[in-house]
Short mmCIF file of C-alpha atoms in Angstrom, two decimals:
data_model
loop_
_atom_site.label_atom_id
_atom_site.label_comp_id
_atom_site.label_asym_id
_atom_site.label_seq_id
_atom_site.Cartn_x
_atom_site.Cartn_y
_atom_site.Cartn_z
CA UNK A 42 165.31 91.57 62.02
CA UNK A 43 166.88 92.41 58.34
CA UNK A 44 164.20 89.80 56.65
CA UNK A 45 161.32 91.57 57.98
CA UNK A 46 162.87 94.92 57.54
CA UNK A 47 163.21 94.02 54.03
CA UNK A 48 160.01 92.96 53.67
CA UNK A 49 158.67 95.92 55.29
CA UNK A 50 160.48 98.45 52.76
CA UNK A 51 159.29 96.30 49.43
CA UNK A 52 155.97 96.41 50.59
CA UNK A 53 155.81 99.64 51.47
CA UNK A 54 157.27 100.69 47.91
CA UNK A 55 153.65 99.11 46.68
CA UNK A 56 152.08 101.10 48.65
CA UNK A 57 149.84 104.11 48.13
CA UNK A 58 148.53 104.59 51.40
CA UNK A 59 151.72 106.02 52.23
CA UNK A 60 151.42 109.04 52.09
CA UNK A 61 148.37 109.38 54.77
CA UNK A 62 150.30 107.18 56.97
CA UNK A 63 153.45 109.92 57.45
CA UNK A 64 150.89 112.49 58.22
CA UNK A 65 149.36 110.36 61.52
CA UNK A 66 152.84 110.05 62.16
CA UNK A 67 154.04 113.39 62.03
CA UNK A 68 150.49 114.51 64.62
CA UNK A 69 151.46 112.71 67.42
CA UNK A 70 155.57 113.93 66.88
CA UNK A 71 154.52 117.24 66.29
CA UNK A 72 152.58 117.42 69.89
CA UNK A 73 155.52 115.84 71.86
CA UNK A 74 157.80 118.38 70.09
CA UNK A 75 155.37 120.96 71.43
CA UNK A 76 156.13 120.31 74.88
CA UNK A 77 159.66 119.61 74.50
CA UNK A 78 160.05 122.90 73.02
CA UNK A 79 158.71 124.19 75.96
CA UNK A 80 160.58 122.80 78.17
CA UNK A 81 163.51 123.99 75.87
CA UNK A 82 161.99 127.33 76.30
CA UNK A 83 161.62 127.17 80.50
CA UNK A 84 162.99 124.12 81.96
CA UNK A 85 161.68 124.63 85.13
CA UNK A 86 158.02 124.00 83.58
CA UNK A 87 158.29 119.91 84.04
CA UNK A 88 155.73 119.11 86.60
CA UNK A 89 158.18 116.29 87.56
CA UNK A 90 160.07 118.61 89.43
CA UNK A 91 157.39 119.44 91.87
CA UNK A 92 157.60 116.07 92.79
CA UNK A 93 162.06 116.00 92.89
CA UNK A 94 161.40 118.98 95.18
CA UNK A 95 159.00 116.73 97.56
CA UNK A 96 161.81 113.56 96.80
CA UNK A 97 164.54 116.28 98.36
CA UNK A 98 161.69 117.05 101.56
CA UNK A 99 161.03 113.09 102.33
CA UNK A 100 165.32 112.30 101.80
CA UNK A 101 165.40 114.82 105.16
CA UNK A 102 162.65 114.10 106.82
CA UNK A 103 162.10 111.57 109.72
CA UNK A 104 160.22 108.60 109.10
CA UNK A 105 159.68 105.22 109.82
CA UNK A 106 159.21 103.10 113.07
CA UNK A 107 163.13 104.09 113.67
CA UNK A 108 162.03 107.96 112.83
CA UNK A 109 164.97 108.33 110.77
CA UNK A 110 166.15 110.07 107.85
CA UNK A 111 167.60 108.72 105.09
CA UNK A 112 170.52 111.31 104.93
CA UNK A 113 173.20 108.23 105.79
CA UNK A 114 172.21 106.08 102.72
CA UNK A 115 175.04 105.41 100.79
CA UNK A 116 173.95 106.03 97.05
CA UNK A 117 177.72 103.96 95.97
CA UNK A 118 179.31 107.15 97.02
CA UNK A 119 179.39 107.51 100.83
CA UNK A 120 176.57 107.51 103.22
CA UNK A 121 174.49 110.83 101.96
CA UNK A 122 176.05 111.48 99.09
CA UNK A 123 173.07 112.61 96.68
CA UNK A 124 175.30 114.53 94.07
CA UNK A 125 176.07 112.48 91.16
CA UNK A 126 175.35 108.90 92.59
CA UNK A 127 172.27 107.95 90.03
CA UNK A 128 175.05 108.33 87.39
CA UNK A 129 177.06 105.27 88.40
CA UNK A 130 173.98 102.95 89.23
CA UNK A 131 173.44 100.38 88.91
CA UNK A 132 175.99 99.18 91.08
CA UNK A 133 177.24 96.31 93.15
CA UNK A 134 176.40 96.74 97.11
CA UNK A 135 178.58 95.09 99.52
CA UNK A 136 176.59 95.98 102.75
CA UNK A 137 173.28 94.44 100.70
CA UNK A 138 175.83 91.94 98.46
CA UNK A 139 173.32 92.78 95.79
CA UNK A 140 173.86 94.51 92.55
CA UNK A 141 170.83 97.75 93.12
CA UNK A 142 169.65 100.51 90.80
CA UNK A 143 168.00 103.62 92.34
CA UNK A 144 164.81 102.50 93.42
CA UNK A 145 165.91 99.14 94.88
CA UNK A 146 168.78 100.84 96.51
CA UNK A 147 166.38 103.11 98.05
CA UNK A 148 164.04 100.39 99.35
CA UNK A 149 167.15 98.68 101.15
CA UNK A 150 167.85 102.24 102.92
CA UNK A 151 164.26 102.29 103.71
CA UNK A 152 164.18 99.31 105.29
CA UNK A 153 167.45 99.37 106.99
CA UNK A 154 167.57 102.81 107.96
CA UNK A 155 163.79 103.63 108.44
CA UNK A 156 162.67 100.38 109.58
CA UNK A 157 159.66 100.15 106.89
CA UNK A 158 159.06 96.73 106.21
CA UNK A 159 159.90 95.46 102.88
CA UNK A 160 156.48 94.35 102.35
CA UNK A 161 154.74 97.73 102.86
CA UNK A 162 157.76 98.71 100.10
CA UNK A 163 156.60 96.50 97.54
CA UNK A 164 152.86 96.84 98.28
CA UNK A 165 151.01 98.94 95.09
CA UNK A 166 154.66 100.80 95.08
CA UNK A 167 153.29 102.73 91.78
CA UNK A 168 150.44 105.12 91.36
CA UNK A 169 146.94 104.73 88.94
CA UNK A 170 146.83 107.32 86.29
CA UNK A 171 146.31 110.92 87.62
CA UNK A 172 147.82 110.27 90.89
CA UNK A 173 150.88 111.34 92.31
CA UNK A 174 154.20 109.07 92.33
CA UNK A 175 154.51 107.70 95.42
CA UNK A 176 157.37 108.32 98.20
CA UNK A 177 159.80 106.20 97.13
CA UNK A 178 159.57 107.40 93.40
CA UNK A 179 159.72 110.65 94.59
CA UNK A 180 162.46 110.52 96.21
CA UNK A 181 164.13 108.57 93.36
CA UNK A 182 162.92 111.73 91.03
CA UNK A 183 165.16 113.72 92.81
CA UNK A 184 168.17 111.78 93.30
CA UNK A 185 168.15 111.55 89.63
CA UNK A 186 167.78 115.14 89.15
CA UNK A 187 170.97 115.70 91.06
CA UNK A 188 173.04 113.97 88.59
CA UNK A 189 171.37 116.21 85.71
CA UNK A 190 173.68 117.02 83.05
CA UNK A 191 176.56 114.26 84.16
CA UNK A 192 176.70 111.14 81.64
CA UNK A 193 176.00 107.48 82.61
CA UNK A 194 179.16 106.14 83.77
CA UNK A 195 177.86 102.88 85.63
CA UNK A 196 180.80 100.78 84.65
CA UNK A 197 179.67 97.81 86.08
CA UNK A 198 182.74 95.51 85.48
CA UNK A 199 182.81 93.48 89.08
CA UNK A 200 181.73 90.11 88.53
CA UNK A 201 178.53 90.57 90.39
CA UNK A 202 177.63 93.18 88.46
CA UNK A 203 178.51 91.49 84.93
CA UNK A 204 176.61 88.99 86.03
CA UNK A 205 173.50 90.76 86.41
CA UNK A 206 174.30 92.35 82.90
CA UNK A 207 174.53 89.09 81.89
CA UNK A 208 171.00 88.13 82.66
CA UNK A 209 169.52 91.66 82.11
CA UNK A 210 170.47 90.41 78.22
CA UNK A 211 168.99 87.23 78.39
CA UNK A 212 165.41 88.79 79.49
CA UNK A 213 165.51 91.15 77.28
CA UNK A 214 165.40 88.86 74.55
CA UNK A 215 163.54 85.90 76.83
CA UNK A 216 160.17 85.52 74.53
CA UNK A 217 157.17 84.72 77.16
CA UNK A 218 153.61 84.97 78.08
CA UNK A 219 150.48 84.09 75.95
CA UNK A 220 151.57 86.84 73.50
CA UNK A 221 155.21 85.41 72.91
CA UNK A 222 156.51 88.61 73.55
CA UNK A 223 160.33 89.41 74.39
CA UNK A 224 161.35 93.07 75.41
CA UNK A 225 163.17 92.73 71.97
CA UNK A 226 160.02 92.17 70.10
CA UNK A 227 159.29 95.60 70.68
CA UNK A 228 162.58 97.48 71.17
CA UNK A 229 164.89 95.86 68.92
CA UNK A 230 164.49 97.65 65.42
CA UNK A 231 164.61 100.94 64.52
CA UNK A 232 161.98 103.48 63.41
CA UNK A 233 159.22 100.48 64.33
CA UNK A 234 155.81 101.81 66.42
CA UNK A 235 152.98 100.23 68.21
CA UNK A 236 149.98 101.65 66.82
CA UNK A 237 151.66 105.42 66.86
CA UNK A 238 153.73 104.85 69.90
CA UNK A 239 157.50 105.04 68.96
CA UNK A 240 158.92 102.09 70.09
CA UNK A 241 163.24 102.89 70.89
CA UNK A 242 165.90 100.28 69.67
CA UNK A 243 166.22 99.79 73.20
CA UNK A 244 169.39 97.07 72.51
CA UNK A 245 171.04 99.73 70.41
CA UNK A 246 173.24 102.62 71.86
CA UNK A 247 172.26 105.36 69.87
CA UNK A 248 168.86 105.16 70.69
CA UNK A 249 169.27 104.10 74.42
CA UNK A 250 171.48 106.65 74.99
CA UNK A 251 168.78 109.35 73.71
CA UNK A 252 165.76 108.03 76.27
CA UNK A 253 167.03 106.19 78.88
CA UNK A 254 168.91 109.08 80.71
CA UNK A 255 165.26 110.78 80.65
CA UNK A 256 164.06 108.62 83.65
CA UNK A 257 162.32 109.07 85.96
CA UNK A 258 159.86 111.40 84.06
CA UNK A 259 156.95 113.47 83.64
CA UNK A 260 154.28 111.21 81.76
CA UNK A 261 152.12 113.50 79.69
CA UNK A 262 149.40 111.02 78.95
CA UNK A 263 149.07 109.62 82.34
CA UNK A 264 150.33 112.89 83.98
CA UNK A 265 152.54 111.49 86.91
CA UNK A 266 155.63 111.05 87.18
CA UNK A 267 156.71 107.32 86.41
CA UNK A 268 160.37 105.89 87.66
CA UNK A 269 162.04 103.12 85.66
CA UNK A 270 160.77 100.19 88.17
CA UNK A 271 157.42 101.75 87.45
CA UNK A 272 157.63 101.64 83.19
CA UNK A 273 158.98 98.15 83.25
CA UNK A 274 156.17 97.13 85.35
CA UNK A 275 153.85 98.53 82.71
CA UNK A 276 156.03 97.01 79.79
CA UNK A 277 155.28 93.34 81.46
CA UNK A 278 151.47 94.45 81.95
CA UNK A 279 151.72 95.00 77.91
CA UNK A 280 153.27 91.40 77.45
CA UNK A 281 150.40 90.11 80.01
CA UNK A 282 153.08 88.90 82.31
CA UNK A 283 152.05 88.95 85.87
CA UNK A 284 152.51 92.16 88.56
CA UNK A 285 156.32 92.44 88.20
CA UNK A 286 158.05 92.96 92.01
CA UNK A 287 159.89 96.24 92.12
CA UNK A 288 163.38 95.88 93.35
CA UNK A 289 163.39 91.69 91.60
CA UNK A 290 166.60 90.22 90.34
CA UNK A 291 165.03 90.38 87.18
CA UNK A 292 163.88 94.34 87.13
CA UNK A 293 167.80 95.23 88.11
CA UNK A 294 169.07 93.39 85.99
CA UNK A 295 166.82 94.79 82.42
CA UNK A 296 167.71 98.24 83.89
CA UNK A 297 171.54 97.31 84.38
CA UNK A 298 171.74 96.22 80.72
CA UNK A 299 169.31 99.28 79.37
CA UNK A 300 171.85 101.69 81.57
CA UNK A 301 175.30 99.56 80.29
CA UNK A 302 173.36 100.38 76.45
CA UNK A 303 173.16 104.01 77.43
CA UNK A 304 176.42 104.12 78.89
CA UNK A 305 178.20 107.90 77.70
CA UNK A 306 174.82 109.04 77.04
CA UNK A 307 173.55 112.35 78.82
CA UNK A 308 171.20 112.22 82.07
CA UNK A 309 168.50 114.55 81.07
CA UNK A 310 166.17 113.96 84.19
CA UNK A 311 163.32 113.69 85.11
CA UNK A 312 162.38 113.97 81.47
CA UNK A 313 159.12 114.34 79.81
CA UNK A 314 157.36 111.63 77.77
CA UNK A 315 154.44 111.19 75.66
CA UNK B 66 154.71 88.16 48.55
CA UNK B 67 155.42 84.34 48.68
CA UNK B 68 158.55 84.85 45.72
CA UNK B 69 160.12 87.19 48.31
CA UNK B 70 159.45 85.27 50.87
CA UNK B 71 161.26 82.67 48.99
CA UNK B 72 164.27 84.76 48.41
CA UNK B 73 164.49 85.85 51.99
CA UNK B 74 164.59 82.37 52.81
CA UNK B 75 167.29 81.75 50.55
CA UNK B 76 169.29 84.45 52.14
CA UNK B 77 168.54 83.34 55.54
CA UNK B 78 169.90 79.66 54.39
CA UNK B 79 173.12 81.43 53.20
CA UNK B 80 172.80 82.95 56.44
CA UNK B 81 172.56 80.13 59.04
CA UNK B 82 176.27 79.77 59.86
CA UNK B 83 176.60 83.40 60.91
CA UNK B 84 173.04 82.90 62.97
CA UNK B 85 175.08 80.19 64.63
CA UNK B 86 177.51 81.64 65.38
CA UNK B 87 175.29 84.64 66.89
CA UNK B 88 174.03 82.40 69.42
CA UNK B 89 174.09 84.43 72.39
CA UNK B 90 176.52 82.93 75.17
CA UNK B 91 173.20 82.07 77.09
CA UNK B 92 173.15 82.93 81.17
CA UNK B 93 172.47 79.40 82.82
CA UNK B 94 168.82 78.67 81.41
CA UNK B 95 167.88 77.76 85.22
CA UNK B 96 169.16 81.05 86.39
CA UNK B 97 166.92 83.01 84.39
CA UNK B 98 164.20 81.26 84.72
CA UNK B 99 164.09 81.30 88.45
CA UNK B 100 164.81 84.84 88.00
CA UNK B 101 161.47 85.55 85.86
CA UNK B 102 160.27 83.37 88.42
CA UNK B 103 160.80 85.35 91.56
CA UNK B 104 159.89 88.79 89.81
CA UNK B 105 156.48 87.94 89.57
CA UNK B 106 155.33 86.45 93.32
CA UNK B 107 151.81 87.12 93.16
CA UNK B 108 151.17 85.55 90.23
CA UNK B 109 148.59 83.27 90.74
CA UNK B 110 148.76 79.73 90.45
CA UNK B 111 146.64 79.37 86.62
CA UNK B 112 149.19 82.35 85.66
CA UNK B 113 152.45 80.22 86.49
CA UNK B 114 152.15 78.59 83.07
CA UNK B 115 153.53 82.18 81.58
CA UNK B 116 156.71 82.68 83.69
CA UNK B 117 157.86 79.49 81.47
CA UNK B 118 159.06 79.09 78.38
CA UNK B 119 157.88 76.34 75.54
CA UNK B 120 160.25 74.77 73.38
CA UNK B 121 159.59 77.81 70.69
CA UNK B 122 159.98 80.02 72.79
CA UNK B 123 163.19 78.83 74.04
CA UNK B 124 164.79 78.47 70.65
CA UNK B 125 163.59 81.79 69.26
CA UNK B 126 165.12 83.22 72.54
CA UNK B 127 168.52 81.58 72.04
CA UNK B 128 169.11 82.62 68.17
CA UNK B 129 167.67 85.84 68.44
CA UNK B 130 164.63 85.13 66.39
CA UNK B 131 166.62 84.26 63.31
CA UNK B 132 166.78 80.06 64.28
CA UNK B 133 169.24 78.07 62.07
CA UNK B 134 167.64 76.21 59.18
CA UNK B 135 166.97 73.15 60.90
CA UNK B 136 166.20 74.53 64.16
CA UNK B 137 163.36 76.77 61.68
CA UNK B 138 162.16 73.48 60.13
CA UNK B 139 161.71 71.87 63.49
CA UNK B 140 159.41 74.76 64.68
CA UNK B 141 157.39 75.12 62.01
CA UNK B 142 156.44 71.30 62.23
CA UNK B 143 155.90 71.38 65.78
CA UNK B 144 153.89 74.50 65.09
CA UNK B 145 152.19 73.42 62.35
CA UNK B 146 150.40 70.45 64.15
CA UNK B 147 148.72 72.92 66.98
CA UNK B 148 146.42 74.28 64.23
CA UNK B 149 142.90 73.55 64.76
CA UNK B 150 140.64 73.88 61.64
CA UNK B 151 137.14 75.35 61.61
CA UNK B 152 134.80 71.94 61.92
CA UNK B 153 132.58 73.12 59.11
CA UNK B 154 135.51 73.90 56.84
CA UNK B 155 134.83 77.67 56.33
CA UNK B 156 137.63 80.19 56.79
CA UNK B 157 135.93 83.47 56.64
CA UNK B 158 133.49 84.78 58.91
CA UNK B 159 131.47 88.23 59.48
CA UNK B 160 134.61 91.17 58.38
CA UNK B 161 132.35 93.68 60.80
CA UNK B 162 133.48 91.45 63.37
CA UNK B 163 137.08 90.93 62.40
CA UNK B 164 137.61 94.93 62.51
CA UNK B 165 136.27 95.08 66.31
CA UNK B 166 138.65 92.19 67.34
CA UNK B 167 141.26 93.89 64.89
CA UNK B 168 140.80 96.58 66.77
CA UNK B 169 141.05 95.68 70.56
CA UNK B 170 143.98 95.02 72.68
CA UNK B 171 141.79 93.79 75.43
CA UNK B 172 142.23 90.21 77.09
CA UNK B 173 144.72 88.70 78.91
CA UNK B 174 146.62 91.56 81.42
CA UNK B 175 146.49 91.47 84.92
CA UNK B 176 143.76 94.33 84.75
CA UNK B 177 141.62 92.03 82.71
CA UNK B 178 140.01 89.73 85.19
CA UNK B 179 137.81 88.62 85.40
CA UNK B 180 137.23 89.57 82.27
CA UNK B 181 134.60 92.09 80.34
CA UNK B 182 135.26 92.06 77.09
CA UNK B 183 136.27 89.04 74.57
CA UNK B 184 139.87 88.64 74.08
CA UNK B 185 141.24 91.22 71.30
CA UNK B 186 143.60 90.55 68.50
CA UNK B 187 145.47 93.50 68.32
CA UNK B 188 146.35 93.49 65.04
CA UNK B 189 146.34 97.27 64.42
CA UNK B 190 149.13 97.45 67.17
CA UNK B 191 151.32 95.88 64.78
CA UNK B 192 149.84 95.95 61.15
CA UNK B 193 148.05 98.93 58.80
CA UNK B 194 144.56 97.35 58.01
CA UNK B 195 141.89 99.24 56.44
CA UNK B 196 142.84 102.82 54.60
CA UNK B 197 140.68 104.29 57.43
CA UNK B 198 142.52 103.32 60.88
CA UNK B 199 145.37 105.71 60.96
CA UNK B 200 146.48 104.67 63.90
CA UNK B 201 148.48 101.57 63.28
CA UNK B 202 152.04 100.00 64.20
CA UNK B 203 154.88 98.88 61.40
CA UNK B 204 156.02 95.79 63.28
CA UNK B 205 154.40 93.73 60.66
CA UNK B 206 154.10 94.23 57.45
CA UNK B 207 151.03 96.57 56.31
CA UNK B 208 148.20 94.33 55.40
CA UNK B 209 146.27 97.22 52.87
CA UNK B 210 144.45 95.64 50.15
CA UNK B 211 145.62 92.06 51.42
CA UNK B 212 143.12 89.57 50.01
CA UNK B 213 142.90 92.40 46.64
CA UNK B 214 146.20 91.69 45.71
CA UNK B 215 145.89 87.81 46.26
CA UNK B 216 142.53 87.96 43.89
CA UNK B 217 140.86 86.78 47.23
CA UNK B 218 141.97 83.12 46.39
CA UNK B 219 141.18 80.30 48.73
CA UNK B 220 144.43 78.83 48.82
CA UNK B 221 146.00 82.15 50.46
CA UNK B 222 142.60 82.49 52.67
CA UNK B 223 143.33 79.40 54.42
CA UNK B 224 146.99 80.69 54.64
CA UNK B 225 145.81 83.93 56.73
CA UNK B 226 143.52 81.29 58.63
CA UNK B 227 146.70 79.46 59.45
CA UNK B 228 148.77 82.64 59.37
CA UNK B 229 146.96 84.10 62.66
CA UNK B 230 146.65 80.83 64.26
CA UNK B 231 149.84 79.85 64.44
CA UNK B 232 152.59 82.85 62.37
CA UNK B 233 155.21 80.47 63.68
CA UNK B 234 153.98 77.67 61.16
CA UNK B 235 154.72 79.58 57.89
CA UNK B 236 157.53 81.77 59.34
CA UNK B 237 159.68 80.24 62.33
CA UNK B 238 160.15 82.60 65.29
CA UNK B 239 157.77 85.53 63.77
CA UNK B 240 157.09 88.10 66.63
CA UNK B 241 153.20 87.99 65.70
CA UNK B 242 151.72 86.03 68.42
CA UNK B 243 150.41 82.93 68.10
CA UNK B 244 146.89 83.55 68.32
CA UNK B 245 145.07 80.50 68.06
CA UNK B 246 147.64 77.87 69.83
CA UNK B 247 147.89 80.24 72.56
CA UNK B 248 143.70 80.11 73.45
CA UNK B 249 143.70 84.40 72.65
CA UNK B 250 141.31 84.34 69.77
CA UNK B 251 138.76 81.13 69.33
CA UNK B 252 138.33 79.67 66.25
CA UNK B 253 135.32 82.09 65.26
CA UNK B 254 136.76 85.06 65.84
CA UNK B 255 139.85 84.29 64.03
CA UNK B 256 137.65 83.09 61.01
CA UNK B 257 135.94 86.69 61.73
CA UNK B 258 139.14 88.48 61.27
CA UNK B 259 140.13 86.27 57.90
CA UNK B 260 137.14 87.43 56.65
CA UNK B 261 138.79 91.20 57.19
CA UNK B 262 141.67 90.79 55.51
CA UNK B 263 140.29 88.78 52.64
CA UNK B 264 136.73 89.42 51.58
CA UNK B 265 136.14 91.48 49.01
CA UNK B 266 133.79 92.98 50.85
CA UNK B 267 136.00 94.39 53.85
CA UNK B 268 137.41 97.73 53.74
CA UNK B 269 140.84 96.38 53.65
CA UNK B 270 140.62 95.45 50.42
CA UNK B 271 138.37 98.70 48.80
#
């Protein structure tokens, strides 16, 4: 990363374009700021909390062929314990004997509690620009809400789950598809963009601990809420990998090591982004 | 460019026992790979060819994108001799072109099929172009005035040729994509977008 870093700066020292290049820059920052100064202002003005409110509704409401709630899922915490669970997942399951984040947790109580087969789960599971976040994601939204304000403290030191961290790490730097690209090619540097998309040092701390404990939240540009199953699944659409399965080995395991990255920082959700 | 090129290389040589020693404590290849393998089910089965990894691809993987010397040697070589050259021997096409393909990111994603559009080449995503496109990403370097500062010689316009092509060639493990080997551009539109970075004519270099 340093060589092309270097590069970068010693060209850009040549360059007298410059200046007109801060100033696109600064457009698209100065709009986000806009709206995270108003949710500074009013916090209660993030759409995505419409949708925690309906996550809250569907966690107590019957469902299902069994017509059950899911009020006895056990977040890692004891059967219906909603308070403060999303901050230690991921975490190893022994009833599933699967390490599970939020959403794949959720599927599993689904299924076991609800009776709704896996496959309806993992059917279209995300929504098309403009429309609502599904059930599931909703219900995610507000589990994650209810651990606003508490830090990530996923410790994630059984062997299962350093395991999965293990191999999180390895496809986040795996380099694949027709476009060689590896999560890292896009989120391992600082201050880099994609066009004028900020791209966060995702392998980094400091900068994982700033975003990360924003998801789920309120998309701005495709305004619906998006979960963290749901933004990896567009990542891999950007590398033009194939429809990526929520719930896979491989999506718990890039959001165990992005969580184990983020690990002290501050749970801020749902969030708002760009 | 190519003198500090020259001394990044010569850093990177100094470099290559720390690199080595960097080498991640790799996850059982086969584990991963069946991993990446069941995350994507419904891939179909022309698509299964992208849930593996070449020999590049593994080796970039493994040392972080900053391969040993002699790892680095033995990609560009292999590299190297996937580069197809234009039959009639030109390297630039029409720039007008070369700013459309510059331009689009189509091509390629599961939304693209079949497909409408020709493949893009994305190179705004990663690269300043012409003084006009503000919107443009810093992964690579900025590319402003390009073929102006390389007094639009033929030598370095076969380089760009070869640069978008194949990046790995010139520069082991780049994270530009390798264009030509990997069937995204053809070998006209690739001469098209040569002919944007280097002809005098193009706005990159005005």
């Amino acid at each position: 990363m340093k060589r092309r870093y270097l590069m970068f700066a010693v060209l850009g020292c040549a360059l007298v374009g410059a200046a007109s290049l801060a100033t696109a820059q600064d457009t698209t920052e100065k709009a986000l700021e806009k709206y995270r100064q108003m949710l500074r202002d009013d916090p209660w003005s993030n759409p995505a909390l419409l949708d925690a409110d309906r996550g809250e509704v569907l966690w107590k409401t019957a469902a299902g062929p069994n017509k059950a709630t899911l009020e006895k899922c056990d977040l890692g915490k004891g059967p219906g314990v909603v308070d403060g669970a999303f901050a230690e997942l991921p975490r190893y399951f022994a009833d599933a004997n699967r390490v599970m984040d939020v959403e794949t947790r959720l599927m599993w109580c689904m299924e076991k509690l609800q009776g709704i087969p896996r496959a309806e789960l993992i059917n279209r599971p995300f929504p098309g620009g403009g429309q609502p976040v599904k059930n599931l994601g909703a219900i995610a939204t507000y589990i994650s809400s209810k651990s606003n304000g508490k830090t990530f403290a996923a410790r994630m030191e059984r062997p299962q789950e350093k395991e999965v961290l293990a191999l999180g790490k390895e496809l986040f730097h795996r380099r694949q598809g027709p476009f060689d690209f590896s999560c890292a090619s896009c989120h391992a540097d600082a201050g880099k963009r994609i066009r004028l998309q900020g791209l966060p040092f995702l392998g980094q701390p400091a900068e994982a601990k700033k975003v990360i404990g924003e998801w789920p939240a309120y998309r701005v540009s495709s305004t619906h809420v998006m979960t963290m199953q749901h933004r990896l699944f567009d990542c891999f659409w950007q590398m033009r990998m194939p429809q990526m399965e929520m719930g896979s080995d491989a999506s718990v395991a890039l959001i165990a090591y992005l969580v184990k990255n983020a690990e002290g920082g501050k749970i801020d959700a749902p969030g708002l982004k760009r | 460019m190519r003198k500090i090129f020259i001394s990044i290389a010569a850093v990177l040589i100094a470099g290559t026992a720390v690199s080595t020693a960097q080498q991640k404590p790799a996850v059982d290849r086969a584990k991963a790979d069946a991993a990446v393998k069941s995350a994507f089910p419904s891939a179909p089965a022309d698509w299964q060819p992208r849930l593996v990894q070449d020999e590049t691809m593994k080796q970039c993987s493994a040392h972080d994108n900053l391969p040993p010397k002699a790892v680095g040697e033995a990609i560009q070589k292999r590299e190297r001799a996937t580069i197809e050259y234009p039959a009639d021997g030109q390297f630039m096409g029409d720039w007008k072109r070369g700013e459309r393909i510059a331009q689009s990111g189509y091509g390629l994603r599961f939304t693209d099929y079949p497909p409408r559009n020709p493949n893009g080449g994305n190179c705004y995503a990663c690269h300043q172009l012409t003084k006009a496109e503000l919107s443009f990403g810093t992964v690579g370097p900025s590319l402003l005035n390009y073929g102006g500062i390389r007094k639009f010689g033929a030598a370095e316009t076969k380089a760009v040729y070869e640069k978008i092509y194949n990046a790995h060639a010139s520069y082991p493990c780049s994270l530009m994509p390798r264009l030509g080997s990997n069937k995204v551009l053809t070998i006209e539109q690739i001469k098209d977008v040569v002919a944007l970075v280097m002809s005098p004519d193009s706005p990159v270099n005005k």
